[in-house]
Short mmCIF file of C-alpha atoms (C1' of nucleotides) in Angstrom, two decimals:
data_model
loop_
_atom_site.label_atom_id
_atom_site.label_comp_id
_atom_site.label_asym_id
_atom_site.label_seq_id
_atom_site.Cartn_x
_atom_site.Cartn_y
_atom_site.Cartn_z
CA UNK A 22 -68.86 5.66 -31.14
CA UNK A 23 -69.73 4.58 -27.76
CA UNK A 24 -68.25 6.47 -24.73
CA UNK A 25 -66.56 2.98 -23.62
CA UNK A 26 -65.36 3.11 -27.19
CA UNK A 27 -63.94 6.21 -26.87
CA UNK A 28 -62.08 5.55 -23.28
CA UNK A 29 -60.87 2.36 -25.20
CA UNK A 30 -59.23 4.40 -28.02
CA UNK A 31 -57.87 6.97 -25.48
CA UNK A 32 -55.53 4.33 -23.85
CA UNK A 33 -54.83 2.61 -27.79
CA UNK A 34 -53.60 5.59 -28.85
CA UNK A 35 -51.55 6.69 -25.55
CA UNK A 36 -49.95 3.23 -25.99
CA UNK A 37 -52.06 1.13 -22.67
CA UNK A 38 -52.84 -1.77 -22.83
CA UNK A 39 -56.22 -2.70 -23.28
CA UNK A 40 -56.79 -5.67 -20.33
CA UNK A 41 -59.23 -7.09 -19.05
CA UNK A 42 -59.76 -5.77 -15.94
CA UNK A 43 -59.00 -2.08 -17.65
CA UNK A 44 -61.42 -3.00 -19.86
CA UNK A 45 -63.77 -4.07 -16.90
CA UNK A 46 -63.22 -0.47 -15.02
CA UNK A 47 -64.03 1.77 -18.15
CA UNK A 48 -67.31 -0.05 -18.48
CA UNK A 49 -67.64 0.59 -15.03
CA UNK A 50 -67.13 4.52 -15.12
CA UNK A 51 -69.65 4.78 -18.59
CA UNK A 52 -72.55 2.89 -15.91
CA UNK A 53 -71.61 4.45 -12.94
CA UNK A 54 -73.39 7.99 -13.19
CA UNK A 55 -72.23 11.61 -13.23
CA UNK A 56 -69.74 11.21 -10.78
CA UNK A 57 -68.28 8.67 -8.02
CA UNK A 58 -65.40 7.28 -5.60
CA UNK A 59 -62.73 4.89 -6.14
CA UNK A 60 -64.81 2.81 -3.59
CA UNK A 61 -67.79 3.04 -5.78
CA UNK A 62 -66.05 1.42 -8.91
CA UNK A 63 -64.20 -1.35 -6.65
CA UNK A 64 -67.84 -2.18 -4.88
CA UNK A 65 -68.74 -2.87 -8.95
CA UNK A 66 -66.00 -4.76 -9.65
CA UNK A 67 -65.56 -7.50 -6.53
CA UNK A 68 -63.10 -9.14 -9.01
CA UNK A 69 -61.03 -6.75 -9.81
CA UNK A 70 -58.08 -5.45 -7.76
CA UNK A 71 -58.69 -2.24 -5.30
CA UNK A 72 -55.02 -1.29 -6.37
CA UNK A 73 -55.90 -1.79 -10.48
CA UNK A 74 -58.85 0.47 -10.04
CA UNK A 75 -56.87 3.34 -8.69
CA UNK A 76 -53.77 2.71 -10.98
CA UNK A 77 -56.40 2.65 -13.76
CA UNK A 78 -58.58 6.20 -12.60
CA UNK A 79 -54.35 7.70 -12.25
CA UNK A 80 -53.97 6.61 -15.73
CA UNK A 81 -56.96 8.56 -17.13
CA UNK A 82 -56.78 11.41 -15.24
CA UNK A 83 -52.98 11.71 -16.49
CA UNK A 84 -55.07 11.17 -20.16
CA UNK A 85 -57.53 13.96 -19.11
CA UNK A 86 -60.76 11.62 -19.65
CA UNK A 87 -61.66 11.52 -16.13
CA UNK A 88 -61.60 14.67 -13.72
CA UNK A 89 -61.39 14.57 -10.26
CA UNK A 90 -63.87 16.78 -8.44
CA UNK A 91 -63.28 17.90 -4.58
CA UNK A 92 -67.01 17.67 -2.73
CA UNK A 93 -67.47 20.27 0.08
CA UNK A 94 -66.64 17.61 3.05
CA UNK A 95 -63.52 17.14 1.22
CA UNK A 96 -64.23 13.49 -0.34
CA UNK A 97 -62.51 12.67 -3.53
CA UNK A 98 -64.56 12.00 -6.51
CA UNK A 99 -64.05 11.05 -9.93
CA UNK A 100 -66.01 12.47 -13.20
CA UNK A 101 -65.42 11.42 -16.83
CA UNK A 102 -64.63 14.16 -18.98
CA UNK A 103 -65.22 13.22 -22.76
CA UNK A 104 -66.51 16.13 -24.28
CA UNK A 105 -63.63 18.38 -23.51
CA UNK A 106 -60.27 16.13 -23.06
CA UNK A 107 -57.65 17.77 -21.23
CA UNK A 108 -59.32 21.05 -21.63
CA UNK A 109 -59.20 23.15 -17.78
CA UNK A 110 -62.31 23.56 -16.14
CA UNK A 111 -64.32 23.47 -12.93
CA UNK A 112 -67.44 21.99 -11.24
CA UNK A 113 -70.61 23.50 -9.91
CA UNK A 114 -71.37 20.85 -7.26
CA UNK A 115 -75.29 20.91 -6.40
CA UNK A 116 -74.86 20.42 -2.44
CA UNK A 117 -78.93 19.59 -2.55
CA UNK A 118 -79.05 16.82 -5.44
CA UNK A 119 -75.06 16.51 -5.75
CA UNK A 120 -75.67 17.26 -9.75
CA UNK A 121 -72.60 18.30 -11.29
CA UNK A 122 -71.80 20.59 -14.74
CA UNK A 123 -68.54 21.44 -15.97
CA UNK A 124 -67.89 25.31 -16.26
CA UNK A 125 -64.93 26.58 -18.69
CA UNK A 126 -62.27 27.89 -16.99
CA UNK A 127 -62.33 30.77 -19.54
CA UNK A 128 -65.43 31.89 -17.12
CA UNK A 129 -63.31 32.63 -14.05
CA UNK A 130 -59.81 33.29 -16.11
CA UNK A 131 -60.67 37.33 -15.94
CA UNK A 132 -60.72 38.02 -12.69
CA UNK A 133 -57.60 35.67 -11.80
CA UNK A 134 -55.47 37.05 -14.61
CA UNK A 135 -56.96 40.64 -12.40
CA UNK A 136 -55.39 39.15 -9.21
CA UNK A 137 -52.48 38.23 -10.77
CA UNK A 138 -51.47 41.34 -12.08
CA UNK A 139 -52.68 42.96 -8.64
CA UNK A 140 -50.19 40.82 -6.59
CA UNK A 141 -47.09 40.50 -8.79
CA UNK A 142 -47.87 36.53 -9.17
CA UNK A 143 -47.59 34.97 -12.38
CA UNK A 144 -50.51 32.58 -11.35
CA UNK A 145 -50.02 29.37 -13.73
CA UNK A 146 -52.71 27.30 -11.57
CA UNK A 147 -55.26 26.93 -9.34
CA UNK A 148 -57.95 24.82 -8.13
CA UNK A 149 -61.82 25.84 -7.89
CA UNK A 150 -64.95 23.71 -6.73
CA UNK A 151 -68.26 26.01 -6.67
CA UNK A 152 -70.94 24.52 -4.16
CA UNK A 153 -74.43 25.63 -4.12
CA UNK A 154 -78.15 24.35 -5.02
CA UNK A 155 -79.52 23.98 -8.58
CA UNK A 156 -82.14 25.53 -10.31
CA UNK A 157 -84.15 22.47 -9.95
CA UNK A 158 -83.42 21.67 -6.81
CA UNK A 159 -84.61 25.65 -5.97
CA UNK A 160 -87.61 25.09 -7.69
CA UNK A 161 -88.47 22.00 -6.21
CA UNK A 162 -88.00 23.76 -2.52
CA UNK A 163 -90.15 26.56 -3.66
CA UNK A 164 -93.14 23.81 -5.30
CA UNK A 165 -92.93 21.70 -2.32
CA UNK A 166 -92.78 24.12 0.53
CA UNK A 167 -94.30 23.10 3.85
CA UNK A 168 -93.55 25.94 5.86
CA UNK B 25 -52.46 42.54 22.47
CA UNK B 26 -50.59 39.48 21.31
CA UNK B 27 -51.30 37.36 18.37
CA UNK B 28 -51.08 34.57 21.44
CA UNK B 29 -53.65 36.87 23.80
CA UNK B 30 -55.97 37.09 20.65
CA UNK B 31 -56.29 33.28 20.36
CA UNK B 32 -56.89 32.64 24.05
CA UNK B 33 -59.53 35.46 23.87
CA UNK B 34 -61.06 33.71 20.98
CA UNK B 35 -61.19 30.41 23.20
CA UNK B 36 -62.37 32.30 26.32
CA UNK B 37 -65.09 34.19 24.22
CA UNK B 38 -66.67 30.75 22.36
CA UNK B 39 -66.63 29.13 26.57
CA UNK B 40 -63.75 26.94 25.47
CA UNK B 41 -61.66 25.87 28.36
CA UNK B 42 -57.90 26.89 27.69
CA UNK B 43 -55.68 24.73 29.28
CA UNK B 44 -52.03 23.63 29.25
CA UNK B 45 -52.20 21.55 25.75
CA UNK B 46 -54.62 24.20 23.91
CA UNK B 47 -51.75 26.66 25.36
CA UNK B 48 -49.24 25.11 23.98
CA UNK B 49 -50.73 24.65 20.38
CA UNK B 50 -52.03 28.11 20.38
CA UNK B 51 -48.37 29.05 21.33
CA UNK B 52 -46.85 27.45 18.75
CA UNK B 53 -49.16 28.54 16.26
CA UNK B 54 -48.20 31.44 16.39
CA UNK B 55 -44.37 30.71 16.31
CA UNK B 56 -44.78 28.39 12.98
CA UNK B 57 -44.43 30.84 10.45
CA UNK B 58 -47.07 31.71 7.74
CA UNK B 59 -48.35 27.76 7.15
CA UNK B 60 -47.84 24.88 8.89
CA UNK B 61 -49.36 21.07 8.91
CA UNK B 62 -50.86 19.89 11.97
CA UNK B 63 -47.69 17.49 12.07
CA UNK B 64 -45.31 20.44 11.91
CA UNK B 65 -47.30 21.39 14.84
CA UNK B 66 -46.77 18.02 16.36
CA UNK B 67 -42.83 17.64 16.13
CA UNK B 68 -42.69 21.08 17.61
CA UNK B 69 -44.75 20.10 21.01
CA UNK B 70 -43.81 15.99 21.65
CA UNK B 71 -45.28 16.60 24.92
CA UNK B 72 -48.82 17.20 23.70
CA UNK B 73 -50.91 13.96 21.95
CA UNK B 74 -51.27 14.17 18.50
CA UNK B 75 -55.04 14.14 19.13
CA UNK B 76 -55.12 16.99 20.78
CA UNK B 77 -53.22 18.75 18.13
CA UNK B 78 -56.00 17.73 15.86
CA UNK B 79 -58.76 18.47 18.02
CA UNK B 80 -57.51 22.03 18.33
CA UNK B 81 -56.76 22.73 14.92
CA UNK B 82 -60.71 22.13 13.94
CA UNK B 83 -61.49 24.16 16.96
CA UNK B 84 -59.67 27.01 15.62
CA UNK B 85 -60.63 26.44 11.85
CA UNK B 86 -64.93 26.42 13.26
CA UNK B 87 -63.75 29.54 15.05
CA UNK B 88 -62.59 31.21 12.19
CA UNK B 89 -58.98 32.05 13.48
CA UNK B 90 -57.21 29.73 11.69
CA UNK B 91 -57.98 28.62 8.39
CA UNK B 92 -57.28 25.44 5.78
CA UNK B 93 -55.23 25.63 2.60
CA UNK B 94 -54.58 23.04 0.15
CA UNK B 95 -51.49 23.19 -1.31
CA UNK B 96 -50.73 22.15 -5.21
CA UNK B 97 -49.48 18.30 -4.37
CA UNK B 98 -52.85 17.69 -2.44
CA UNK B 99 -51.62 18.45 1.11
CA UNK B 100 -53.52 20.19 3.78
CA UNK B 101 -51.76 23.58 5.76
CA UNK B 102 -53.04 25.33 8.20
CA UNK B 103 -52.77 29.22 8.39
CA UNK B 104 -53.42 31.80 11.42
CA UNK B 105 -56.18 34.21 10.27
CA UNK B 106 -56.54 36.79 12.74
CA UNK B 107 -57.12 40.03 10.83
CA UNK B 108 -60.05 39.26 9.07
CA UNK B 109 -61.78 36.09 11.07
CA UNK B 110 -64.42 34.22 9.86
CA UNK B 111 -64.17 36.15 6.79
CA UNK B 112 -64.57 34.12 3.62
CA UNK B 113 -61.20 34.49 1.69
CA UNK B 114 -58.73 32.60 -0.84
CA UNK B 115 -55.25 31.79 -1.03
CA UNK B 116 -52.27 32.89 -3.30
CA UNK B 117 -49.84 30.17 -2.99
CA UNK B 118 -46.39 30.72 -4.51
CA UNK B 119 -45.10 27.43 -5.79
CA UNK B 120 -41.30 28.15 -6.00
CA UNK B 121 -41.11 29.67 -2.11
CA UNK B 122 -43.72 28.52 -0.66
CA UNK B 123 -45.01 32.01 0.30
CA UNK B 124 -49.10 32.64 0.95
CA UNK B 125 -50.91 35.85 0.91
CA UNK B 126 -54.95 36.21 1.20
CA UNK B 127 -57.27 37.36 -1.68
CA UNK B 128 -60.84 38.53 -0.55
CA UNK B 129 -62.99 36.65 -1.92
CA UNK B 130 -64.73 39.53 -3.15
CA UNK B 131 -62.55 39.95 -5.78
CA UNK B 132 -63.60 36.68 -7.95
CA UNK B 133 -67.30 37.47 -6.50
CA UNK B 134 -68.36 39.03 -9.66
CA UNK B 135 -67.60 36.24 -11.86
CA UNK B 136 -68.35 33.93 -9.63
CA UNK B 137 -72.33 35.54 -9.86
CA UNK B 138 -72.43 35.92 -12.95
CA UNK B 139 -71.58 31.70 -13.51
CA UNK B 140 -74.41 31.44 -10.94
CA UNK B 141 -77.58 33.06 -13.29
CA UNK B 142 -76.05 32.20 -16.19
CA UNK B 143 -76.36 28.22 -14.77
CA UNK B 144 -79.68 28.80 -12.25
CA UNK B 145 -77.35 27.90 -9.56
CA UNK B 146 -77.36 29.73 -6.06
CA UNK B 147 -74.08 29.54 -5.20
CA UNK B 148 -73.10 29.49 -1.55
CA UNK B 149 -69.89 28.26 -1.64
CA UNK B 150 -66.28 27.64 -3.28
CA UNK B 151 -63.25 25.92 -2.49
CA UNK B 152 -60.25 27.72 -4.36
CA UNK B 153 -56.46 27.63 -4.21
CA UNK B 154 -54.36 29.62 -6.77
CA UNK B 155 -50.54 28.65 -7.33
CA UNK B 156 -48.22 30.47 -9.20
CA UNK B 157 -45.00 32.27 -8.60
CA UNK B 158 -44.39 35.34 -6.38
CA UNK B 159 -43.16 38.49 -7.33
CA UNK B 160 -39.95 38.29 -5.82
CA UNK B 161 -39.19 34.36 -6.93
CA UNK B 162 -39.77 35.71 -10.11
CA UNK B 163 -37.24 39.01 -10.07
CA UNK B 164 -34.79 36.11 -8.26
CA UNK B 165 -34.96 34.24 -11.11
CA UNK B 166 -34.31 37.08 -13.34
CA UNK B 167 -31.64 38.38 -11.49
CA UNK B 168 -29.84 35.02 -11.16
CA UNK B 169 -30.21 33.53 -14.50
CA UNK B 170 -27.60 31.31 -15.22
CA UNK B 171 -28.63 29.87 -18.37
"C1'" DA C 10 -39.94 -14.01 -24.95
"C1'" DT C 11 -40.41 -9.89 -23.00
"C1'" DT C 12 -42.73 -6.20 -21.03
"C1'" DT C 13 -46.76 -4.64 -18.92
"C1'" DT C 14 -50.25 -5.36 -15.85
"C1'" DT C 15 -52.63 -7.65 -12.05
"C1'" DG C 16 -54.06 -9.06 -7.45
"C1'" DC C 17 -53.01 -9.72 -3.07
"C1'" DA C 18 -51.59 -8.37 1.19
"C1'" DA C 19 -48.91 -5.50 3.80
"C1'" DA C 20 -47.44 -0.63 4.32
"C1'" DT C 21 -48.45 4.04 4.51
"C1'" DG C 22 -49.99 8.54 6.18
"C1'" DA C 23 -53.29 11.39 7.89
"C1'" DT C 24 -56.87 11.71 10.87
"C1'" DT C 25 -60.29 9.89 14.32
"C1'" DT C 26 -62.06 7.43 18.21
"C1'" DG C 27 -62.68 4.96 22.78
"C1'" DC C 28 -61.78 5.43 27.16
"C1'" DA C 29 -59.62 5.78 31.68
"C1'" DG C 30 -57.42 9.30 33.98
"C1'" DT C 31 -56.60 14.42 34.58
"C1'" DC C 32 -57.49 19.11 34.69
"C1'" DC C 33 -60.08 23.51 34.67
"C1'" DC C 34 -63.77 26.54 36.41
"C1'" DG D 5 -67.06 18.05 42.04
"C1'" DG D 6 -68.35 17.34 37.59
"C1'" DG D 7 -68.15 18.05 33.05
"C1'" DA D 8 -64.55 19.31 29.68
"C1'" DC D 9 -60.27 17.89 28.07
"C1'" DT D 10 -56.10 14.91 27.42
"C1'" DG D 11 -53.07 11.23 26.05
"C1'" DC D 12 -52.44 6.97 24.59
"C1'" DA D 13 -53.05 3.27 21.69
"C1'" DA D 14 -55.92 1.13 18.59
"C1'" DA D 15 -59.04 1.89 14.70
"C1'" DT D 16 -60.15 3.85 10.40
"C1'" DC D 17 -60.03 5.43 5.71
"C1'" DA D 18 -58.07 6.25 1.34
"C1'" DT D 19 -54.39 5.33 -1.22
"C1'" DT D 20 -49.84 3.21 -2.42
"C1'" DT D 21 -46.33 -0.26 -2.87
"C1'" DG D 22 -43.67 -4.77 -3.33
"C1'" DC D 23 -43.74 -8.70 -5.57
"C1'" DA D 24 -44.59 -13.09 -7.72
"C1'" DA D 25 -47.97 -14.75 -10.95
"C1'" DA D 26 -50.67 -13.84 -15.16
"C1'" DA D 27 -51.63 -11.80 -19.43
"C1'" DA D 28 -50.85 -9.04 -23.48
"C1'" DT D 29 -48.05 -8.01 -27.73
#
DNA sequence: ATTTTTGCAAATGATTTGCAGTCCC
DNA sequence: GGGACTGCAAATCATTTGCAAAAAT
């Protein structure tokens, strides 16, 4: 199964329609790389509707197949999310390459669930973005160093 | 000294100019309560253009003295931070009352290293927000249970 | 046939910018 | 006095909305 397939299903089975120009913007999100704008996806689809693609990216983020990830100058991006549908996570954001992975939320969920009992809170969200550089963009620094 | 005296200190010190408008804002930052947006900030001084209000908010957040927080439905707040300036911390955002209180980063440091060598990335920054419900919302709700 | 979806264009809301005039140091 | 700062109004940017037409079941 293709991962166009698999968006395809996702709105079948959550009772979408399957359109045209839907049809049009998952194709878009399989081509369009690790992650990317709303404007990105509209500047690949000309003939379909600014307002369509961001009703459509709502509808899958609602259906957990598509994650949105906050960059460090505060931009709004968009990531699909097949592997793990619905399931919590984060994003280590490469501010060198702009690389993203997913990280399980499980990784950080000690130290909140410390907080929480710390402060009295009864923490039932939060939202984390990790910036730094990755390992090959560290090695590459290190290989190509002029100075 | 003033929370008020701090702030124009904090101006003075950086060779910021502190005139009747930055007055005014630093004023009524400190009369706003414990977050505020920069258009609560606005309604409270008509007399001073919105741009200005703006301006001086990102003054204050590169100085360190006040910082951002982004609140669950994707809003941006500012908060005073003058106990611990420039110092990298989180939020603790009740959801019922609206209440914020600071975590030091320190405390999610550890996990947050050991993500970075388990992934070979150097992590040098994070964005995160935590919401959940305060101690006392909580012991209200207990208390008051009508149902 | 009926309901959902679309595309357009206008509306929104938050923030930024250009610039002539004003205000600090 | 001269650069820093202000206020206004217009510009921008991302996103949303109203609505009549189009498309899907």
């Amino acid at each position: 199964m293709t991962r166009l397939d698999f968006l395809v299903r996702r709105l079948e089975t959550a009772d979408h329609r399957v359109t045209r120009a839907r049809l049009a913007v998952l194709a878009a999100l399989t081509e369009a790389g690790s992650h990317f704008t709303a404007d990105d996806i509209c500047h690949r689809l000309p003939r379909v509707g600014r307002a369509t693609v961001f009703r459509t990216l709502k509808l899958l983020v609602d259906l957990g197949v598509v994650c949105r990830v906050l960059l460090e100058d505060g931009s709004l991006h968009y990531r699909l999310n097949l592997l793990a549908v619905g399931v919590h996570h984060h994003h280590l954001v490469c501010t060198d390459c702009g690389r993203i992975e997913d990280v399980a939320a499980r990784d950080i969920t000690l130290s909140v669930d410390e907080l929480a009992s710390k402060s009295g809170y009864e923490i039932d969200g939060h939202w984390l973005e990790l910036y730094g550089r990755c390992q090959s963009c560290r090695t590459d620094e290190r290989v190509g160093a002029t100075g």
